[in-house]
């Protein structure tokens, strides 16, 4: 299932094609634009054993203030967590997608009246959202949780997030392939094939000996960086890789994972 909404203004993309030439024929190099993608899984539904009463959200806010990402991808959050996370990102735009309960075809609700359970992607204010895409995978495991994906076109790039099946690795791999090979290309076809970053808990590890190797869902034109476990950032090759960083989190069972890139603008 895929839903795509168009914005009211066109995205502008400035691409550096060469060097800047000064009036006397001198060449002035344009400074690279640092672009940071921070991935977190906050375990905040209230149902899992790693839930710590919502303390993962202010912990994430504090981290965001320290490392200052351009994009935040957040998994296992509640709709009520969107406002504090958005505030930490400077009140930029975001895309939230609900995870559904297959048994009742309705959003899973976090405990304590904290709203729907889901995933979200946030940007800093200078990258305004001009289009949205998202939905649920056509491939799901045998459990009741209907996994979701969501993307936003922020300025001159797409940013997406997802949290894939935890119960069935082959299903998780198929979901990842659907996202990268079907849903994101559909979004590109609708609103423009812009540079794209995807952050999420894929529930897949990088392991060349495993048929469910996370690398197996990375299409041509993209590269992947992982945290040594199940969180990954996949970026189109229009971005250049700089470094990765992990940050221990006290109130969730996943470290925060950041990938620093240089952007093609």
Short mmCIF file of N, CA and C in Angstrom, two decimals, residues 36-213:
data_model
loop_
_atom_site.label_atom_id
_atom_site.label_comp_id
_atom_site.label_asym_id
_atom_site.label_seq_id
_atom_site.Cartn_x
_atom_site.Cartn_y
_atom_site.Cartn_z
N UNK A 36 24.32 15.20 8.23
CA UNK A 36 24.31 14.16 9.25
C UNK A 36 22.94 13.50 9.36
N UNK A 37 22.94 12.18 9.38
CA UNK A 37 21.71 11.40 9.55
C UNK A 37 21.83 10.62 10.86
N UNK A 38 20.92 10.87 11.79
CA UNK A 38 20.91 10.19 13.09
C UNK A 38 19.75 9.22 13.15
N UNK A 39 20.03 7.96 13.44
CA UNK A 39 19.02 6.91 13.55
C UNK A 39 18.89 6.49 15.02
N UNK A 40 17.64 6.46 15.51
CA UNK A 40 17.38 6.00 16.88
C UNK A 40 16.19 5.04 16.88
N UNK A 41 16.25 4.07 17.77
CA UNK A 41 15.10 3.22 18.09
C UNK A 41 14.85 3.42 19.58
N UNK A 42 13.72 4.03 19.91
CA UNK A 42 13.49 4.48 21.29
C UNK A 42 12.66 3.51 22.13
N UNK A 43 12.22 2.41 21.56
CA UNK A 43 11.51 1.37 22.33
C UNK A 43 10.46 1.99 23.25
N UNK A 44 9.59 2.80 22.67
CA UNK A 44 8.71 3.62 23.51
C UNK A 44 7.23 3.25 23.43
N UNK A 45 6.90 2.09 22.87
CA UNK A 45 5.48 1.73 22.77
C UNK A 45 4.84 1.48 24.12
N UNK A 46 5.64 1.00 25.07
CA UNK A 46 5.11 0.63 26.38
C UNK A 46 4.88 -0.85 26.55
N UNK A 47 5.02 -1.62 25.47
CA UNK A 47 4.75 -3.06 25.51
C UNK A 47 6.02 -3.89 25.67
N UNK A 48 7.13 -3.43 25.12
CA UNK A 48 8.37 -4.21 25.13
C UNK A 48 9.10 -4.07 26.47
N UNK A 49 9.91 -5.06 26.78
CA UNK A 49 10.64 -5.04 28.04
C UNK A 49 11.66 -3.94 28.15
N UNK A 50 12.07 -3.37 27.01
CA UNK A 50 13.07 -2.30 27.03
C UNK A 50 12.46 -0.93 27.32
N UNK A 51 11.13 -0.85 27.45
CA UNK A 51 10.46 0.43 27.71
C UNK A 51 10.82 0.93 29.11
N UNK A 52 11.19 2.20 29.20
CA UNK A 52 11.57 2.79 30.49
C UNK A 52 10.78 4.06 30.76
N UNK A 53 9.47 3.94 30.65
CA UNK A 53 8.59 5.03 31.05
C UNK A 53 8.70 6.29 30.23
N UNK A 54 9.19 6.18 29.01
CA UNK A 54 9.31 7.35 28.14
C UNK A 54 10.61 8.10 28.29
N UNK A 55 11.52 7.61 29.12
CA UNK A 55 12.77 8.34 29.38
C UNK A 55 13.68 8.38 28.16
N UNK A 56 13.46 7.51 27.18
CA UNK A 56 14.31 7.52 25.98
C UNK A 56 14.11 8.78 25.15
N UNK A 57 12.94 9.41 25.25
CA UNK A 57 12.67 10.59 24.43
C UNK A 57 13.51 11.79 24.88
N UNK A 58 13.48 12.20 26.17
CA UNK A 58 14.37 13.30 26.56
C UNK A 58 15.84 12.96 26.39
N UNK A 59 16.19 11.67 26.52
CA UNK A 59 17.58 11.28 26.27
C UNK A 59 17.94 11.54 24.80
N UNK A 60 17.03 11.20 23.90
CA UNK A 60 17.26 11.48 22.48
C UNK A 60 17.31 12.98 22.21
N UNK A 61 16.44 13.74 22.85
CA UNK A 61 16.47 15.19 22.68
C UNK A 61 17.83 15.77 23.05
N UNK A 62 18.36 15.29 24.17
CA UNK A 62 19.67 15.77 24.61
C UNK A 62 20.76 15.43 23.60
N UNK A 63 20.71 14.21 23.07
CA UNK A 63 21.70 13.80 22.07
C UNK A 63 21.58 14.64 20.81
N UNK A 64 20.37 14.87 20.35
CA UNK A 64 20.16 15.70 19.16
C UNK A 64 20.78 17.08 19.35
N UNK A 65 20.61 17.65 20.55
CA UNK A 65 21.19 18.96 20.83
C UNK A 65 22.71 18.95 20.78
N UNK A 66 23.30 17.82 21.11
CA UNK A 66 24.76 17.73 21.11
C UNK A 66 25.33 17.48 19.72
N UNK A 67 24.72 16.57 18.96
CA UNK A 67 25.34 16.16 17.69
C UNK A 67 24.76 16.89 16.48
N UNK A 68 23.60 17.53 16.63
CA UNK A 68 22.98 18.38 15.63
C UNK A 68 22.86 17.73 14.24
N UNK A 69 22.05 16.69 14.13
CA UNK A 69 21.84 16.08 12.82
C UNK A 69 21.00 16.96 11.91
N UNK A 70 21.12 16.73 10.61
CA UNK A 70 20.25 17.37 9.63
C UNK A 70 18.96 16.59 9.46
N UNK A 71 19.06 15.27 9.62
CA UNK A 71 17.91 14.38 9.51
C UNK A 71 17.92 13.43 10.71
N UNK A 72 16.75 13.21 11.29
CA UNK A 72 16.56 12.23 12.36
C UNK A 72 15.59 11.19 11.86
N UNK A 73 15.96 9.91 11.94
CA UNK A 73 15.03 8.82 11.67
C UNK A 73 14.78 8.12 12.99
N UNK A 74 13.50 7.94 13.34
CA UNK A 74 13.13 7.45 14.67
C UNK A 74 12.15 6.29 14.55
N UNK A 75 12.47 5.19 15.21
CA UNK A 75 11.64 4.00 15.21
C UNK A 75 11.11 3.72 16.62
N UNK A 76 10.01 2.98 16.68
CA UNK A 76 9.36 2.60 17.94
C UNK A 76 9.08 3.85 18.79
N UNK A 77 8.39 4.80 18.18
CA UNK A 77 7.98 5.99 18.91
C UNK A 77 6.45 6.08 18.90
N UNK A 78 5.93 7.03 19.66
CA UNK A 78 4.49 7.28 19.72
C UNK A 78 4.20 8.63 19.09
N UNK A 79 2.98 8.80 18.65
CA UNK A 79 2.61 10.07 18.04
C UNK A 79 2.85 11.23 18.99
N UNK A 80 2.69 10.96 20.29
CA UNK A 80 2.96 12.00 21.28
C UNK A 80 4.42 12.36 21.42
N UNK A 81 5.32 11.54 20.87
CA UNK A 81 6.76 11.83 20.92
C UNK A 81 7.19 12.76 19.80
N UNK A 82 6.33 12.96 18.81
CA UNK A 82 6.70 13.75 17.64
C UNK A 82 7.05 15.18 18.05
N UNK A 83 6.21 15.80 18.88
CA UNK A 83 6.44 17.21 19.25
C UNK A 83 7.78 17.43 19.94
N UNK A 84 8.16 16.64 20.97
CA UNK A 84 9.46 16.88 21.59
C UNK A 84 10.64 16.58 20.67
N UNK A 85 10.52 15.57 19.83
CA UNK A 85 11.61 15.28 18.91
C UNK A 85 11.72 16.37 17.84
N UNK A 86 10.58 16.82 17.36
CA UNK A 86 10.58 17.91 16.38
C UNK A 86 11.18 19.18 16.98
N UNK A 87 10.84 19.45 18.23
CA UNK A 87 11.41 20.62 18.91
C UNK A 87 12.93 20.53 18.99
N UNK A 88 13.44 19.34 19.31
CA UNK A 88 14.89 19.17 19.38
C UNK A 88 15.55 19.39 18.04
N UNK A 89 14.81 19.13 16.95
CA UNK A 89 15.32 19.33 15.59
C UNK A 89 15.10 20.76 15.11
N UNK A 90 14.68 21.64 15.97
CA UNK A 90 14.49 23.05 15.61
C UNK A 90 13.14 23.35 15.01
N UNK A 91 12.16 22.43 15.23
CA UNK A 91 10.80 22.60 14.71
C UNK A 91 10.74 22.60 13.18
N UNK A 92 11.57 21.74 12.60
CA UNK A 92 11.49 21.53 11.17
C UNK A 92 10.33 20.62 10.82
N UNK A 93 10.26 20.21 9.56
CA UNK A 93 9.17 19.35 9.10
C UNK A 93 9.45 17.90 9.41
N UNK A 94 8.39 17.06 9.29
CA UNK A 94 8.53 15.65 9.63
C UNK A 94 7.49 14.83 8.86
N UNK A 95 7.68 13.52 8.90
CA UNK A 95 6.72 12.56 8.36
C UNK A 95 6.57 11.43 9.36
N UNK A 96 5.36 11.21 9.88
CA UNK A 96 5.07 10.14 10.83
C UNK A 96 4.17 9.12 10.16
N UNK A 97 4.46 7.84 10.37
CA UNK A 97 3.64 6.77 9.81
C UNK A 97 3.29 5.76 10.89
N UNK A 98 2.01 5.45 10.99
CA UNK A 98 1.51 4.52 11.99
C UNK A 98 1.82 3.08 11.61
N UNK A 99 2.07 2.27 12.63
CA UNK A 99 2.13 0.83 12.48
C UNK A 99 0.75 0.29 12.85
N UNK A 100 0.23 -0.61 12.03
CA UNK A 100 -1.13 -1.10 12.25
C UNK A 100 -1.16 -2.46 12.95
N UNK A 101 -2.28 -2.72 13.62
CA UNK A 101 -2.59 -4.02 14.17
C UNK A 101 -3.40 -4.78 13.12
N UNK A 102 -2.83 -5.84 12.57
CA UNK A 102 -3.50 -6.60 11.51
C UNK A 102 -4.87 -7.13 11.94
N UNK A 103 -5.02 -7.40 13.23
CA UNK A 103 -6.26 -8.04 13.70
C UNK A 103 -7.46 -7.12 13.60
N UNK A 104 -7.22 -5.83 13.72
CA UNK A 104 -8.34 -4.88 13.72
C UNK A 104 -8.22 -3.83 12.63
N UNK A 105 -7.15 -3.90 11.82
CA UNK A 105 -6.92 -2.95 10.73
C UNK A 105 -6.98 -1.50 11.23
N UNK A 106 -6.33 -1.27 12.35
CA UNK A 106 -6.26 0.07 12.94
C UNK A 106 -4.89 0.27 13.56
N UNK A 107 -4.54 1.52 13.80
CA UNK A 107 -3.22 1.83 14.36
C UNK A 107 -3.03 1.19 15.73
N UNK A 108 -1.84 0.64 15.96
CA UNK A 108 -1.47 0.21 17.31
C UNK A 108 -1.34 1.45 18.17
N UNK A 109 -1.90 1.42 19.36
CA UNK A 109 -1.84 2.55 20.27
C UNK A 109 -0.80 2.31 21.35
N UNK A 110 0.05 3.29 21.60
CA UNK A 110 1.00 3.20 22.70
C UNK A 110 0.25 3.18 24.03
N UNK A 111 0.88 2.65 25.04
CA UNK A 111 0.26 2.63 26.37
C UNK A 111 0.13 4.05 26.92
N UNK A 112 -0.79 4.22 27.85
CA UNK A 112 -0.92 5.49 28.57
C UNK A 112 -1.48 6.62 27.74
N UNK A 113 -2.20 6.30 26.66
CA UNK A 113 -2.82 7.36 25.86
C UNK A 113 -1.84 8.26 25.15
N UNK A 114 -0.69 7.71 24.73
CA UNK A 114 0.36 8.53 24.10
C UNK A 114 0.27 8.54 22.58
N UNK A 115 -0.84 8.06 22.06
CA UNK A 115 -1.07 8.13 20.62
C UNK A 115 -0.62 6.89 19.88
N UNK A 116 -0.75 6.94 18.55
CA UNK A 116 -0.41 5.82 17.70
C UNK A 116 1.08 5.52 17.74
N UNK A 117 1.38 4.26 17.56
CA UNK A 117 2.76 3.75 17.54
C UNK A 117 3.25 3.79 16.10
N UNK A 118 4.53 4.17 15.89
CA UNK A 118 4.99 4.22 14.52
C UNK A 118 6.43 4.63 14.36
N UNK A 119 6.73 5.13 13.17
CA UNK A 119 8.07 5.56 12.78
C UNK A 119 7.97 6.98 12.23
N UNK A 120 9.08 7.72 12.29
CA UNK A 120 9.05 9.10 11.79
C UNK A 120 10.42 9.51 11.29
N UNK A 121 10.40 10.47 10.37
CA UNK A 121 11.62 11.09 9.88
C UNK A 121 11.45 12.60 10.02
N UNK A 122 12.48 13.27 10.53
CA UNK A 122 12.46 14.70 10.80
C UNK A 122 13.62 15.38 10.08
N UNK A 123 13.42 16.64 9.70
CA UNK A 123 14.53 17.43 9.15
C UNK A 123 14.65 18.73 9.92
N UNK A 124 15.79 19.37 9.79
CA UNK A 124 15.95 20.70 10.35
C UNK A 124 15.17 21.70 9.48
N UNK A 125 14.86 22.89 10.02
CA UNK A 125 13.95 23.81 9.32
C UNK A 125 14.39 24.26 7.94
N UNK A 126 15.69 24.30 7.69
CA UNK A 126 16.12 24.82 6.37
C UNK A 126 15.75 23.91 5.21
N UNK A 127 15.35 22.68 5.52
CA UNK A 127 14.90 21.75 4.48
C UNK A 127 13.39 21.51 4.64
N UNK A 128 12.60 22.34 4.03
CA UNK A 128 11.15 22.23 4.16
C UNK A 128 10.59 21.06 3.37
N UNK A 129 9.56 20.41 3.92
CA UNK A 129 8.97 19.24 3.25
C UNK A 129 8.03 19.68 2.13
N UNK A 130 8.22 19.07 0.97
CA UNK A 130 7.40 19.42 -0.19
C UNK A 130 6.62 18.24 -0.74
N UNK A 131 6.83 17.04 -0.22
CA UNK A 131 6.05 15.87 -0.63
C UNK A 131 6.21 14.78 0.42
N UNK A 132 5.26 13.87 0.46
CA UNK A 132 5.26 12.76 1.42
C UNK A 132 4.93 11.46 0.72
N UNK A 133 5.46 10.36 1.25
CA UNK A 133 5.11 9.03 0.77
C UNK A 133 5.19 8.07 1.94
N UNK A 134 4.39 7.02 1.87
CA UNK A 134 4.45 6.03 2.93
C UNK A 134 3.32 5.05 2.86
N UNK A 135 3.39 4.05 3.71
CA UNK A 135 2.36 3.04 3.76
C UNK A 135 2.84 1.81 4.49
N UNK A 136 2.24 0.66 4.16
CA UNK A 136 2.58 -0.62 4.79
C UNK A 136 3.08 -1.58 3.74
N UNK A 137 3.96 -2.46 4.15
CA UNK A 137 4.53 -3.44 3.22
C UNK A 137 3.48 -4.46 2.80
N UNK A 138 3.54 -4.87 1.55
CA UNK A 138 2.65 -5.94 1.11
C UNK A 138 3.10 -7.29 1.66
N UNK A 139 4.38 -7.39 2.02
CA UNK A 139 4.91 -8.59 2.67
C UNK A 139 5.00 -8.35 4.17
N UNK A 140 4.34 -9.19 4.95
CA UNK A 140 4.35 -9.08 6.41
C UNK A 140 4.60 -10.46 7.01
N UNK A 141 5.09 -10.50 8.26
CA UNK A 141 5.27 -11.78 8.92
C UNK A 141 3.94 -12.26 9.51
N UNK A 142 3.96 -13.36 10.23
CA UNK A 142 2.73 -13.96 10.72
C UNK A 142 2.18 -13.30 11.98
N UNK A 143 2.89 -12.30 12.51
CA UNK A 143 2.43 -11.60 13.70
C UNK A 143 1.36 -10.58 13.37
N UNK A 144 0.92 -9.86 14.39
CA UNK A 144 -0.17 -8.91 14.23
C UNK A 144 0.30 -7.51 13.86
N UNK A 145 1.61 -7.27 13.93
CA UNK A 145 2.14 -5.92 13.69
C UNK A 145 2.40 -5.71 12.20
N UNK A 146 1.70 -4.75 11.63
CA UNK A 146 1.83 -4.45 10.20
C UNK A 146 2.85 -3.33 10.03
N UNK A 147 4.04 -3.71 9.57
CA UNK A 147 5.17 -2.78 9.53
C UNK A 147 4.98 -1.70 8.45
N UNK A 148 5.52 -0.51 8.75
CA UNK A 148 5.29 0.67 7.91
C UNK A 148 6.60 1.28 7.45
N UNK A 149 6.49 2.13 6.45
CA UNK A 149 7.61 2.94 5.98
C UNK A 149 7.09 4.34 5.70
N UNK A 150 7.99 5.31 5.77
CA UNK A 150 7.60 6.69 5.48
C UNK A 150 8.76 7.48 4.91
N UNK A 151 8.45 8.38 3.98
CA UNK A 151 9.46 9.23 3.34
C UNK A 151 8.94 10.66 3.24
N UNK A 152 9.83 11.60 3.32
CA UNK A 152 9.52 12.99 3.03
C UNK A 152 10.50 13.54 2.03
N UNK A 153 10.02 14.38 1.13
CA UNK A 153 10.92 15.13 0.26
C UNK A 153 11.15 16.46 0.95
N UNK A 154 12.36 16.62 1.45
CA UNK A 154 12.74 17.81 2.21
C UNK A 154 13.71 18.63 1.36
N UNK A 155 13.26 19.78 0.88
CA UNK A 155 14.15 20.56 0.03
C UNK A 155 14.55 19.76 -1.20
N UNK A 156 15.85 19.54 -1.39
CA UNK A 156 16.34 18.86 -2.58
C UNK A 156 16.72 17.41 -2.36
N UNK A 157 16.13 16.74 -1.36
CA UNK A 157 16.45 15.33 -1.15
C UNK A 157 15.24 14.62 -0.55
N UNK A 158 15.26 13.29 -0.63
CA UNK A 158 14.30 12.43 0.06
C UNK A 158 14.97 11.85 1.30
N UNK A 159 14.21 11.75 2.39
CA UNK A 159 14.66 11.04 3.59
C UNK A 159 13.56 10.09 4.02
N UNK A 160 13.93 8.86 4.32
CA UNK A 160 12.96 7.81 4.61
C UNK A 160 13.36 7.07 5.89
N UNK A 161 12.38 6.41 6.50
CA UNK A 161 12.67 5.54 7.63
C UNK A 161 11.72 4.36 7.62
N UNK A 162 12.14 3.30 8.32
CA UNK A 162 11.32 2.11 8.46
C UNK A 162 11.83 1.28 9.61
N UNK A 163 10.98 0.38 10.11
CA UNK A 163 11.34 -0.60 11.13
C UNK A 163 10.79 -1.93 10.65
N UNK A 164 11.67 -2.85 10.28
CA UNK A 164 11.26 -4.06 9.59
C UNK A 164 10.98 -5.20 10.57
N UNK A 165 10.44 -6.29 10.03
CA UNK A 165 10.02 -7.43 10.84
C UNK A 165 11.13 -7.91 11.77
N UNK A 166 10.78 -8.07 13.05
CA UNK A 166 11.72 -8.61 14.03
C UNK A 166 11.57 -10.12 14.19
N UNK A 167 10.49 -10.68 13.65
CA UNK A 167 10.17 -12.09 13.87
C UNK A 167 10.64 -13.00 12.75
N UNK A 168 10.94 -12.43 11.58
CA UNK A 168 11.20 -13.26 10.41
C UNK A 168 12.20 -12.55 9.51
N UNK A 169 13.46 -13.00 9.54
CA UNK A 169 14.50 -12.33 8.76
C UNK A 169 14.24 -12.36 7.25
N UNK A 170 13.80 -13.49 6.68
CA UNK A 170 13.49 -13.46 5.24
C UNK A 170 12.42 -12.43 4.90
N UNK A 171 11.42 -12.27 5.78
CA UNK A 171 10.40 -11.24 5.55
C UNK A 171 11.03 -9.86 5.65
N UNK A 172 11.89 -9.64 6.64
CA UNK A 172 12.55 -8.34 6.79
C UNK A 172 13.34 -7.99 5.53
N UNK A 173 14.03 -8.99 4.96
CA UNK A 173 14.80 -8.74 3.75
C UNK A 173 13.87 -8.39 2.59
N UNK A 174 12.75 -9.09 2.47
CA UNK A 174 11.81 -8.79 1.40
C UNK A 174 11.21 -7.39 1.57
N UNK A 175 10.93 -7.01 2.82
CA UNK A 175 10.43 -5.66 3.07
C UNK A 175 11.46 -4.61 2.66
N UNK A 176 12.71 -4.87 3.02
CA UNK A 176 13.78 -3.93 2.65
C UNK A 176 13.90 -3.80 1.14
N UNK A 177 13.80 -4.93 0.43
CA UNK A 177 13.87 -4.89 -1.04
C UNK A 177 12.67 -4.15 -1.62
N UNK A 178 11.49 -4.33 -1.02
CA UNK A 178 10.32 -3.59 -1.50
C UNK A 178 10.53 -2.09 -1.34
N UNK A 179 11.05 -1.69 -0.19
CA UNK A 179 11.28 -0.26 0.04
C UNK A 179 12.24 0.32 -0.98
N UNK A 180 13.39 -0.36 -1.14
CA UNK A 180 14.45 0.19 -1.97
C UNK A 180 14.19 0.03 -3.47
N UNK A 181 13.52 -1.05 -3.86
CA UNK A 181 13.35 -1.35 -5.28
C UNK A 181 11.98 -1.00 -5.84
N UNK A 182 11.00 -0.78 -4.97
CA UNK A 182 9.65 -0.47 -5.43
C UNK A 182 9.16 0.88 -4.90
N UNK A 183 9.05 1.01 -3.60
CA UNK A 183 8.37 2.17 -3.03
C UNK A 183 9.15 3.47 -3.21
N UNK A 184 10.45 3.44 -2.97
CA UNK A 184 11.23 4.67 -3.19
C UNK A 184 11.27 5.04 -4.68
N UNK A 185 11.52 4.09 -5.59
CA UNK A 185 11.44 4.46 -7.02
C UNK A 185 10.08 5.00 -7.43
N UNK A 186 8.99 4.47 -6.85
CA UNK A 186 7.67 5.02 -7.15
C UNK A 186 7.56 6.47 -6.70
N UNK A 187 8.10 6.76 -5.53
CA UNK A 187 8.09 8.14 -5.04
C UNK A 187 8.92 9.05 -5.93
N UNK A 188 10.07 8.54 -6.38
CA UNK A 188 10.91 9.30 -7.31
C UNK A 188 10.18 9.58 -8.61
N UNK A 189 9.49 8.57 -9.12
CA UNK A 189 8.78 8.74 -10.38
C UNK A 189 7.68 9.79 -10.25
N UNK A 190 7.06 9.85 -9.08
CA UNK A 190 5.96 10.80 -8.86
C UNK A 190 6.46 12.23 -8.69
N UNK A 191 7.55 12.39 -7.94
CA UNK A 191 7.96 13.75 -7.55
C UNK A 191 9.43 14.07 -7.79
N UNK A 192 10.16 13.22 -8.49
CA UNK A 192 11.54 13.56 -8.83
C UNK A 192 12.55 12.67 -8.14
N UNK A 193 13.53 12.19 -8.89
CA UNK A 193 14.57 11.29 -8.38
C UNK A 193 15.70 12.10 -7.77
N UNK A 194 15.48 12.55 -6.55
CA UNK A 194 16.45 13.37 -5.83
C UNK A 194 17.36 12.49 -4.98
N UNK A 195 18.50 13.03 -4.52
CA UNK A 195 19.34 12.28 -3.58
C UNK A 195 18.50 11.77 -2.41
N UNK A 196 18.80 10.56 -1.97
CA UNK A 196 17.93 9.88 -1.00
C UNK A 196 18.75 9.25 0.11
N UNK A 197 18.26 9.40 1.37
CA UNK A 197 18.84 8.70 2.52
C UNK A 197 17.73 7.93 3.22
N UNK A 198 18.08 6.75 3.71
CA UNK A 198 17.14 5.89 4.43
C UNK A 198 17.81 5.48 5.73
N UNK A 199 17.15 5.71 6.86
CA UNK A 199 17.66 5.26 8.15
C UNK A 199 16.63 4.39 8.82
N UNK A 200 17.07 3.32 9.47
CA UNK A 200 16.10 2.50 10.16
C UNK A 200 16.69 1.30 10.85
N UNK A 201 15.86 0.70 11.70
CA UNK A 201 16.15 -0.58 12.32
C UNK A 201 15.62 -1.64 11.36
N UNK A 202 16.51 -2.25 10.60
CA UNK A 202 16.12 -3.19 9.55
C UNK A 202 15.96 -4.61 10.08
N UNK A 203 16.38 -4.84 11.33
CA UNK A 203 16.39 -6.19 11.89
C UNK A 203 17.13 -7.17 10.98
N UNK A 204 18.15 -6.65 10.32
CA UNK A 204 19.06 -7.42 9.49
C UNK A 204 20.49 -6.98 9.83
N UNK A 205 21.39 -7.93 9.89
CA UNK A 205 22.79 -7.62 10.13
C UNK A 205 23.59 -7.69 8.84
N UNK A 206 24.74 -7.05 8.84
CA UNK A 206 25.67 -7.21 7.72
C UNK A 206 26.49 -8.47 7.96
N UNK A 207 26.25 -9.50 7.17
CA UNK A 207 26.92 -10.78 7.34
C UNK A 207 26.96 -11.47 5.98
N UNK A 208 28.13 -11.51 5.37
CA UNK A 208 28.26 -12.06 4.02
C UNK A 208 27.87 -13.53 3.94
N UNK A 209 27.94 -14.24 5.07
CA UNK A 209 27.62 -15.66 5.07
C UNK A 209 26.13 -15.94 5.26
N UNK A 210 25.35 -14.89 5.49
CA UNK A 210 23.92 -15.03 5.79
C UNK A 210 23.11 -14.67 4.55
N UNK A 211 22.19 -15.52 4.12
CA UNK A 211 21.33 -15.15 2.98
C UNK A 211 20.54 -13.86 3.24
N UNK A 212 20.26 -13.59 4.52
CA UNK A 212 19.55 -12.36 4.88
C UNK A 212 20.54 -11.26 5.27
N UNK A 213 21.58 -11.12 4.50
CA UNK A 213 22.57 -10.07 4.70
C UNK A 213 21.93 -8.72 4.36
#
